[in-house]
PDB file of C-alpha atoms and ligand atoms in Angstrom:
ATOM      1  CA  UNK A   1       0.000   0.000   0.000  1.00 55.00           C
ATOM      2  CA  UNK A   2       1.516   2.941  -0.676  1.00 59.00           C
ATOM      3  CA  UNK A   3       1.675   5.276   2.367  1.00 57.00           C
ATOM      4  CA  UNK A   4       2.159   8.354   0.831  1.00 55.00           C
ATOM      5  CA  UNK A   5      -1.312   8.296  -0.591  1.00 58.00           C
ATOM      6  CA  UNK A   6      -3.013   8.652   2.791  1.00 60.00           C
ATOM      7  CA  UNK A   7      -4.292  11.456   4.376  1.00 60.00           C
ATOM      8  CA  UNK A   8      -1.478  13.488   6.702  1.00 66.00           C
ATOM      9  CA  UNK A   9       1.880  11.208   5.073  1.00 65.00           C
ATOM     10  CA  UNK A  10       4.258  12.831   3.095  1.00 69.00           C
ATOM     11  CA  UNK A  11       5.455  11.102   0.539  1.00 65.00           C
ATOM     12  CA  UNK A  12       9.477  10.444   1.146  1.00 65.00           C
ATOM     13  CA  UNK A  13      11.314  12.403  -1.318  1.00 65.00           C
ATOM     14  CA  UNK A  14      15.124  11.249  -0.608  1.00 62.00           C
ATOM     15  CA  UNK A  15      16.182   8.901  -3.119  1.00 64.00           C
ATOM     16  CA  UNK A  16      15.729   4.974  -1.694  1.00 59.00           C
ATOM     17  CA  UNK A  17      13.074   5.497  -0.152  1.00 60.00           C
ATOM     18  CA  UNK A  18       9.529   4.203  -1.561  1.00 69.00           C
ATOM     19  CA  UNK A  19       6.933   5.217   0.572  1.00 74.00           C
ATOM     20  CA  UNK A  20       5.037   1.593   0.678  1.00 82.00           C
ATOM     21  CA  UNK A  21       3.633   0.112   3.367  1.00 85.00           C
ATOM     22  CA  UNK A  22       3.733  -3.712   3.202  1.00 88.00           C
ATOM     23  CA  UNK A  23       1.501  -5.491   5.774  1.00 91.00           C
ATOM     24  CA  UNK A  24       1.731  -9.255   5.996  1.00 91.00           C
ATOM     25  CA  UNK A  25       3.328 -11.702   8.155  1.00 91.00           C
ATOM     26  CA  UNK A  26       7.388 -11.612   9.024  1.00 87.00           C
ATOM     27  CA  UNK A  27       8.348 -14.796  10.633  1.00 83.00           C
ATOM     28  CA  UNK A  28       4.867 -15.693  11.496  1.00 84.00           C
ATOM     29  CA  UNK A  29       4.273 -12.343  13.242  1.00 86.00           C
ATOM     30  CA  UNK A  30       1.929  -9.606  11.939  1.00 89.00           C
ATOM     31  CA  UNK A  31       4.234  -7.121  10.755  1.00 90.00           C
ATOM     32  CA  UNK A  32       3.393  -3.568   9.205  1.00 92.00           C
ATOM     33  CA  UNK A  33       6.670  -2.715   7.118  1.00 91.00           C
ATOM     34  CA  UNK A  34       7.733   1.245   5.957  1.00 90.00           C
ATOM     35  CA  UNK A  35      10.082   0.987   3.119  1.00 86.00           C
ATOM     36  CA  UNK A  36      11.079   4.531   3.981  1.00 83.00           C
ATOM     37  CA  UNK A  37      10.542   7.700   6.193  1.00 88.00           C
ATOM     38  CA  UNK A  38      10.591  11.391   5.625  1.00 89.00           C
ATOM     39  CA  UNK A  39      13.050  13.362   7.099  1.00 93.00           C
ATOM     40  CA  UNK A  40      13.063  16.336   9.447  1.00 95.00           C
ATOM     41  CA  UNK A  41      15.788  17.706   6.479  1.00 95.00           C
ATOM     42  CA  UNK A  42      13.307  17.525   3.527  1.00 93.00           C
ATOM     43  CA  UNK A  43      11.620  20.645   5.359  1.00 93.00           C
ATOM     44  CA  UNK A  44       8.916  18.968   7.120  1.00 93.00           C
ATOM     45  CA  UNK A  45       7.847  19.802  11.080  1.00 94.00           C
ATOM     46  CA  UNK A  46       8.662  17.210  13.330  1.00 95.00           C
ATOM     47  CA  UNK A  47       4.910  16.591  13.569  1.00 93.00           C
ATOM     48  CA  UNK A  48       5.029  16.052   9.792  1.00 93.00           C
ATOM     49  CA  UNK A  49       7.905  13.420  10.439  1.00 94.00           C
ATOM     50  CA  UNK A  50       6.849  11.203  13.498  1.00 95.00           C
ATOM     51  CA  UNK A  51       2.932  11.128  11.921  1.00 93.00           C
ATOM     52  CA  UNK A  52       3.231   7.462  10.999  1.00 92.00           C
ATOM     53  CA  UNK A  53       4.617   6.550  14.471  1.00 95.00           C
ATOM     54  CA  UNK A  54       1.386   8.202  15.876  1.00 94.00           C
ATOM     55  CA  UNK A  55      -0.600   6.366  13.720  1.00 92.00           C
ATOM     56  CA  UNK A  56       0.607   3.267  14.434  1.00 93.00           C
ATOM     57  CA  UNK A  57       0.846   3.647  18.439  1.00 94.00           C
ATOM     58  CA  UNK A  58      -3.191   4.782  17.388  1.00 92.00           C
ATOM     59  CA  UNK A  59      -3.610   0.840  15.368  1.00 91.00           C
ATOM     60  CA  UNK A  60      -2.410  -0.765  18.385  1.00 92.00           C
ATOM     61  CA  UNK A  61       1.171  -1.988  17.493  1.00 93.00           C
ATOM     62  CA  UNK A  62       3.174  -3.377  20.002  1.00 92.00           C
ATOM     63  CA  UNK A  63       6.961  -3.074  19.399  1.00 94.00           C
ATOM     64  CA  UNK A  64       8.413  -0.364  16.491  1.00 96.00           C
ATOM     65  CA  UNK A  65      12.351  -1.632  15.083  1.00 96.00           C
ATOM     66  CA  UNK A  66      13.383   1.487  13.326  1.00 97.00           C
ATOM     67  CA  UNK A  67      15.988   0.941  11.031  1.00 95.00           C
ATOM     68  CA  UNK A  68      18.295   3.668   9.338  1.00 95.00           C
ATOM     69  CA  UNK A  69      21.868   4.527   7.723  1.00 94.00           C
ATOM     70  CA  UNK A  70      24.617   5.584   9.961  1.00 96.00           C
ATOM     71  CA  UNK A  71      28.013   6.851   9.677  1.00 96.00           C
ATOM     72  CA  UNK A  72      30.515   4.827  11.702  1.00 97.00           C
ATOM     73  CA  UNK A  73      32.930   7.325  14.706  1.00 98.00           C
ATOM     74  CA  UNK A  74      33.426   3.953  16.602  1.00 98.00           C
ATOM     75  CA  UNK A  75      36.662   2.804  15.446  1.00 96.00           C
ATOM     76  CA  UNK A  76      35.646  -0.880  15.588  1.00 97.00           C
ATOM     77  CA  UNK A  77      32.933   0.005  12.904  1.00 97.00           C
ATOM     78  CA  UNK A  78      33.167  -1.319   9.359  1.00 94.00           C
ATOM     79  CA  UNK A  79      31.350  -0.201   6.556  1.00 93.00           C
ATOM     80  CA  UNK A  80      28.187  -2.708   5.932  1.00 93.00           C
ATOM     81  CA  UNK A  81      28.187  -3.721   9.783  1.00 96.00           C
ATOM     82  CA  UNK A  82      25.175  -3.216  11.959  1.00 96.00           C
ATOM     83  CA  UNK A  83      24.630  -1.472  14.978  1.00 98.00           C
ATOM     84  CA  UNK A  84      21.791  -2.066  17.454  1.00 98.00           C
ATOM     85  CA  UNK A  85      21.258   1.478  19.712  1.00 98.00           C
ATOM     86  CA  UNK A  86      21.907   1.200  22.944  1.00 98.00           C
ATOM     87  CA  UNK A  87      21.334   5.054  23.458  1.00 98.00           C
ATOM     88  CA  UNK A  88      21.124   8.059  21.584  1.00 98.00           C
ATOM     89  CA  UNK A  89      22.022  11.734  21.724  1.00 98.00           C
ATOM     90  CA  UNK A  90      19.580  14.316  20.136  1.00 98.00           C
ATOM     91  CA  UNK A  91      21.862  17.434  18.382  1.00 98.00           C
ATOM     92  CA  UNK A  92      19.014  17.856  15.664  1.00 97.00           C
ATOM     93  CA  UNK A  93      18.210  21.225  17.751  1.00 95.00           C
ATOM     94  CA  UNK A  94      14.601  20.222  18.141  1.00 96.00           C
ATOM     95  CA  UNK A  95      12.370  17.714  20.071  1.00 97.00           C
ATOM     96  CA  UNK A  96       9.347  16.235  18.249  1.00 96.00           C
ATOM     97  CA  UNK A  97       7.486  16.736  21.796  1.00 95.00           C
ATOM     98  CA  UNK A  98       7.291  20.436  21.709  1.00 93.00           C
ATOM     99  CA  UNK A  99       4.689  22.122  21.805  1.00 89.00           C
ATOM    100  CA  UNK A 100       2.062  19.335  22.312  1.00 83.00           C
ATOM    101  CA  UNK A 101       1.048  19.710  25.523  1.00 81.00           C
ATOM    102  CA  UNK A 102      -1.313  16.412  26.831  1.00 78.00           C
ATOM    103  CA  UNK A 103      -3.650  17.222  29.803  1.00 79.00           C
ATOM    104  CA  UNK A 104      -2.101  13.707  31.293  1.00 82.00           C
ATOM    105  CA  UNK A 105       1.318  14.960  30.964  1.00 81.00           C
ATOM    106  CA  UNK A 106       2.698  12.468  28.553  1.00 82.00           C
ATOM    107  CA  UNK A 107       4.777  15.064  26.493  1.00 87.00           C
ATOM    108  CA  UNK A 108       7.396  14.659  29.616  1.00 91.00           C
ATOM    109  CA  UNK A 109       8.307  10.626  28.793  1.00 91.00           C
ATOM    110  CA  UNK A 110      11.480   9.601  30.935  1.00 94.00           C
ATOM    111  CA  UNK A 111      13.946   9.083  28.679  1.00 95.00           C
ATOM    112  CA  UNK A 112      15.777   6.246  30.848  1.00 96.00           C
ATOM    113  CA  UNK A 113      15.473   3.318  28.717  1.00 96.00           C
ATOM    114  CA  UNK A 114      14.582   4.543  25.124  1.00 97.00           C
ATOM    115  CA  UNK A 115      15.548   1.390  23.500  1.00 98.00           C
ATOM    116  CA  UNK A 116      13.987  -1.698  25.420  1.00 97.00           C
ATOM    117  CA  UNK A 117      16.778  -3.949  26.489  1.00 97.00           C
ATOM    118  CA  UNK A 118      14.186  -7.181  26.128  1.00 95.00           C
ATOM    119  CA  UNK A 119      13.693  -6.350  22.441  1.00 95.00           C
ATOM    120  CA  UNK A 120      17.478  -5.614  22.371  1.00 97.00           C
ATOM    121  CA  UNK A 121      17.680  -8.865  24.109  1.00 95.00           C
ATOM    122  CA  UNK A 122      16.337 -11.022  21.851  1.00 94.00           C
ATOM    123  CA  UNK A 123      17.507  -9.204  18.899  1.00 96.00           C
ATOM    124  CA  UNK A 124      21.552  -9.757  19.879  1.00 96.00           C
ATOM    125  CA  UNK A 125      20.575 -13.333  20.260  1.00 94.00           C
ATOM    126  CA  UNK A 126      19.047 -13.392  16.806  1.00 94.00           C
ATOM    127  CA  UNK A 127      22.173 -12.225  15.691  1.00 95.00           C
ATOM    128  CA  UNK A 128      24.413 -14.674  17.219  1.00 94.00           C
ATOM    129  CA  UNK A 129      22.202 -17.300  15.414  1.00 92.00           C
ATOM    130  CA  UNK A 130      22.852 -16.540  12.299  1.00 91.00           C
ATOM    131  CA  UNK A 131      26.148 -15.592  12.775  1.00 93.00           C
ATOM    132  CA  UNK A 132      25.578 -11.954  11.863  1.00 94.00           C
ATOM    133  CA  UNK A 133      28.074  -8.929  13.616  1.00 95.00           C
ATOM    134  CA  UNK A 134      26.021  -6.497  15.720  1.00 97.00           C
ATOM    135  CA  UNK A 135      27.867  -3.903  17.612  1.00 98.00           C
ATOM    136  CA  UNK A 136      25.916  -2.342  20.023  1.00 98.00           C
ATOM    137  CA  UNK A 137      26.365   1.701  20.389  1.00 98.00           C
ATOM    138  CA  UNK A 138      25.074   5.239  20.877  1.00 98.00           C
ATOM    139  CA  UNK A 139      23.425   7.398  18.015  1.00 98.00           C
ATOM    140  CA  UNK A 140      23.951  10.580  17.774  1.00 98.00           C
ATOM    141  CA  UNK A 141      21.341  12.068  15.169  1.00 98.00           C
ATOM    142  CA  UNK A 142      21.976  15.648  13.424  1.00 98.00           C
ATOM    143  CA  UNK A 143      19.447  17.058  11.541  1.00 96.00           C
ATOM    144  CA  UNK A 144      21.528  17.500   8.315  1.00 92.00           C
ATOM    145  CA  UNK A 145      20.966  16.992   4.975  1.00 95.00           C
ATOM    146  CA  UNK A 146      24.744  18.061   4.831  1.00 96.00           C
ATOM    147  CA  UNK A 147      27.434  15.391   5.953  1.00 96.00           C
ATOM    148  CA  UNK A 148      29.387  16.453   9.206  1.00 97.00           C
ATOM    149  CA  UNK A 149      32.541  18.476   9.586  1.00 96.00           C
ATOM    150  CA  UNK A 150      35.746  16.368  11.040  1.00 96.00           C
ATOM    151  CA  UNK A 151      35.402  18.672  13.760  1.00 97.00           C
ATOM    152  CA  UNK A 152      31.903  18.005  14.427  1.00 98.00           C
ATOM    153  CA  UNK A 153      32.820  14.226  14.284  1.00 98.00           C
ATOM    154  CA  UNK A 154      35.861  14.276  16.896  1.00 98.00           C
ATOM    155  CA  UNK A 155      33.586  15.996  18.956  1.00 98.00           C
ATOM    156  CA  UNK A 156      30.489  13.983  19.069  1.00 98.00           C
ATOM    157  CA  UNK A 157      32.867  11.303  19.543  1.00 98.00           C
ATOM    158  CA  UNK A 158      34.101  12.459  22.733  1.00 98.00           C
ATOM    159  CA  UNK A 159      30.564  12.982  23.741  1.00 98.00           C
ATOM    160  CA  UNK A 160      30.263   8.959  23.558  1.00 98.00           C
ATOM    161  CA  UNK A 161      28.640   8.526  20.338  1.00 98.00           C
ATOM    162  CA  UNK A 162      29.364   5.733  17.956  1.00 98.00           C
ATOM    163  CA  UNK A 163      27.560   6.463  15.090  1.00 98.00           C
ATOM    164  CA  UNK A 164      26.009   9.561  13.653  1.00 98.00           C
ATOM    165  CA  UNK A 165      22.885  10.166  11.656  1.00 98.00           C
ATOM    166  CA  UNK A 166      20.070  12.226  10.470  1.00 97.00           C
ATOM    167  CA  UNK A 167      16.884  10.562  11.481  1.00 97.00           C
ATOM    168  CA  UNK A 168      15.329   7.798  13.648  1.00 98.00           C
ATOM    169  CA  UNK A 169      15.597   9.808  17.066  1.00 98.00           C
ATOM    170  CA  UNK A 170      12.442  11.902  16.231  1.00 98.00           C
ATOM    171  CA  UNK A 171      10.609   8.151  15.683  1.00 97.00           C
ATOM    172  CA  UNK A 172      11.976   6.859  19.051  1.00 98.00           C
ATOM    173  CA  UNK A 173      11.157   9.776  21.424  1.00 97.00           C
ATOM    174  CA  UNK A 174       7.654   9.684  20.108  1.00 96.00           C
ATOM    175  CA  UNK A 175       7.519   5.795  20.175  1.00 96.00           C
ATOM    176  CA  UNK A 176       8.608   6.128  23.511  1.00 96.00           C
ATOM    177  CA  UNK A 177       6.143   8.655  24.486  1.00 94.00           C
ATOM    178  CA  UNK A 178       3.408   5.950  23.708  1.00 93.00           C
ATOM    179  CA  UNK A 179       5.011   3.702  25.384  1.00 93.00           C
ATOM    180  CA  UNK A 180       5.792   1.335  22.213  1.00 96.00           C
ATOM    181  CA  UNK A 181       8.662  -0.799  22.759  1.00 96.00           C
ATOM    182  CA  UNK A 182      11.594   0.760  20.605  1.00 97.00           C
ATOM    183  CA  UNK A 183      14.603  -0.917  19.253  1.00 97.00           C
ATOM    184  CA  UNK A 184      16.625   0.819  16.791  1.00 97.00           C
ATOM    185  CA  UNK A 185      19.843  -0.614  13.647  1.00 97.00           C
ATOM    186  CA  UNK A 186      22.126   1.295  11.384  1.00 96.00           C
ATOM    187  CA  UNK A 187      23.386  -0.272   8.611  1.00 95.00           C
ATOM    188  CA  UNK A 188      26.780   1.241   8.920  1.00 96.00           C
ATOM    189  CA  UNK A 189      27.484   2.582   4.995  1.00 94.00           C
ATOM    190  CA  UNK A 190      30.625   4.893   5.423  1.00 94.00           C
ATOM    191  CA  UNK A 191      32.966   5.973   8.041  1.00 95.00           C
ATOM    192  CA  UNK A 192      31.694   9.524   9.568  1.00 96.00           C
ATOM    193  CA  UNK A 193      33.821  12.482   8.522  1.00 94.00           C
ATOM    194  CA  UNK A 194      37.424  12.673   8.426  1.00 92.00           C
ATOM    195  CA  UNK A 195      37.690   8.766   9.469  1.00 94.00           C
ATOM    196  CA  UNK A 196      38.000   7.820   6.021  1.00 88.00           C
ATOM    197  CA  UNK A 197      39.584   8.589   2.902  1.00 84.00           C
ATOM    198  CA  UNK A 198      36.994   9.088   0.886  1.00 82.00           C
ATOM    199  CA  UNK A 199      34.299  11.791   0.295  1.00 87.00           C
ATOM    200  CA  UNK A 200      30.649  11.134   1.326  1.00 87.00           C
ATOM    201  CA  UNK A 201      28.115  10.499  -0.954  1.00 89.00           C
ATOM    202  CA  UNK A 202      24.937   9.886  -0.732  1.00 88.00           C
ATOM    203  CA  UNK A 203      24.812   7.296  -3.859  1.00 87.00           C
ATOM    204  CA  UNK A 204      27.720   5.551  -1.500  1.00 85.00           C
ATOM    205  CA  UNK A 205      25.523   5.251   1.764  1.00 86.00           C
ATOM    206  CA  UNK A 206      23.184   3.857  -0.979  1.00 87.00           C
ATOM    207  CA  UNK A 207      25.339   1.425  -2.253  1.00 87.00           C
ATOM    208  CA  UNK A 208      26.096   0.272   1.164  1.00 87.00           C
ATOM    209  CA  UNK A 209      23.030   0.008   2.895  1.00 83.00           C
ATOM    210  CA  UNK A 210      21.509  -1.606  -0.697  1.00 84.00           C
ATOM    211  CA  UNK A 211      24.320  -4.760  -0.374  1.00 86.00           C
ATOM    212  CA  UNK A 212      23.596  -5.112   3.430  1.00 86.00           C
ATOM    213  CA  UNK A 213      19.858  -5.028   3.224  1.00 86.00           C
ATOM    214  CA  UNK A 214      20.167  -8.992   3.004  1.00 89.00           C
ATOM    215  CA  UNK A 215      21.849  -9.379   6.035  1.00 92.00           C
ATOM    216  CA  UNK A 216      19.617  -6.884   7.644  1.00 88.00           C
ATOM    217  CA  UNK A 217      16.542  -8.632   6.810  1.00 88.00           C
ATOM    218  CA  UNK A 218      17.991 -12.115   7.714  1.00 91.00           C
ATOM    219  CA  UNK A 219      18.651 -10.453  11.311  1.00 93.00           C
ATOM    220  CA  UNK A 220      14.830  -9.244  11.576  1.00 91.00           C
ATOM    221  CA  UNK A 221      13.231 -12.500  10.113  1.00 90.00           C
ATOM    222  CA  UNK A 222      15.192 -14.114  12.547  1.00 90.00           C
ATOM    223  CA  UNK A 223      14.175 -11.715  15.314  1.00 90.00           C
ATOM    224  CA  UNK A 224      10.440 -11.769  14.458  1.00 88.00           C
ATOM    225  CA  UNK A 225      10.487 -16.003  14.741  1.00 87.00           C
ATOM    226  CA  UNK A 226      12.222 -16.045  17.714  1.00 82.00           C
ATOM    227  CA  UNK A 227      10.021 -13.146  19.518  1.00 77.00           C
ATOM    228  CA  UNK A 228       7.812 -13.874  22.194  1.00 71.00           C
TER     229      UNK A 228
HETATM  230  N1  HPA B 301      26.454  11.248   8.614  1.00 73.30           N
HETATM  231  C1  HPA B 301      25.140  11.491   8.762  1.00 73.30           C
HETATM  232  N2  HPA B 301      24.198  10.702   8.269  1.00 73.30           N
HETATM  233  C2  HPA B 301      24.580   9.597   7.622  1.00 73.30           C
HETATM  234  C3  HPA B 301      25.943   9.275   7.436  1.00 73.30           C
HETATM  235  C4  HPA B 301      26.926  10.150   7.963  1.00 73.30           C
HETATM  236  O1  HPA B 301      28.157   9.944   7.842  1.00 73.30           O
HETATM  237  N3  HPA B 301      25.987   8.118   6.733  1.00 73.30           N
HETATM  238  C5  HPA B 301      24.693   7.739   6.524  1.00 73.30           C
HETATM  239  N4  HPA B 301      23.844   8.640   7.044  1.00 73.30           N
END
């Protein structure tokens, strides 16, 4: 189905991303699947971005695995290697939260435990099973749509981050502010600014996250059999 059609959704404009909705089984669960998001850079509100996450929480889902594209800082981190979030730092200078004041108080979700460590669990345990790395790490998400400076990069990495991006934390706060369980994976496609020798791209993060799709479906099908 594609999403984009439907009242409130913005049809994804950044290359590699669809807009479809597939709904169906994964691994004998009920699954709803986004091939694609919209981005906070492609000029939409945050309201605009995290709508499908509202409707969702709304249908009664249980458990939200957002997935994204992530430039390694972690050392350790290879290009095409996955990393599950343990935690994430916002710099995208804005919280999807504001300004959307609940009588119950909900806008103020404790931000403890944004990325459930039974779903994080079961989801390392998946990968050991099919013998598929997972590093485990903190996101740090920039709002972007340009790549970082070196500078930027040296710092966030003294900050603790791992991995840097320019999405997905908008999806989790608001996840989390329903009270959805929330695990999060970046496909690793480059290494973040100044790590590497070559220039970014975006056709390279592409390239990248297009040969380790496999591997990153493998790890979810094996997930969504083995989750209870
Ligand atoms: N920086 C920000 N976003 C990204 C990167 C990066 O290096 N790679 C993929 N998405």
């Amino acid at each position: 189905m594609p999403f984009n059609k439907l009242a409130g959704f913005h049809k994804p404009s950044v290359k590699g991303h669809t807009g479809k909705a597939l709904i169906g089984r994964l691994g004998g669960r009920e699954t709803i699947i986004f091939q694609g998001r919209s981005h906070y850079y492609e000029g939409l509100k945050m309201s605009e971005v995290t709508f499908p996450i509202r409707v969702l929480a709304a249908y009664g889902i249980e458990n939200l695995l957002l997935t994204n594209a992530a430039g390694g800082i972690n050392g350790k981190y290879q290009p095409g290697e996955l990393m599950l979030f343990s935690d994430h730092i916002n710099f995208m200078g804005e919280n999807p939260l504001r300004g959307t004041a609940q009588s119950d108080n909900s806008q103020f979700p404790d931000m403890t435990q944004v990325y459930d460590p039974a779903l994080n669990k079961i989801i390392k345990s998946a990968a050991r099973r099919s013998k598929i790395k997972l590093h485990s790490g903190v996101y740090c998400a920039v709002c972007g749509p340009s790549y970082e400076t070196p500078a930027e990069i040296r710092a966030f990495k003294k900050l603790g981050a791992d991995a840097v991006g320019m999405s997905t934390v908008p999806e989790a706060i608001v996840a989390n502010q329903h009270n959805l369980r929330v695990a999060a994976i970046s496909c690793i496609t480059n290494r973040a600014a100044g790590l590497g020798n070559a220039k970014l791209t975006h056709e390279e993060v592409l390239k990248i996250g297009k040969s380790s799709s496999r591997t990153a479906a493998n790890l979810l099908i094996e997930f969504a059999q083995n989750y209870d």
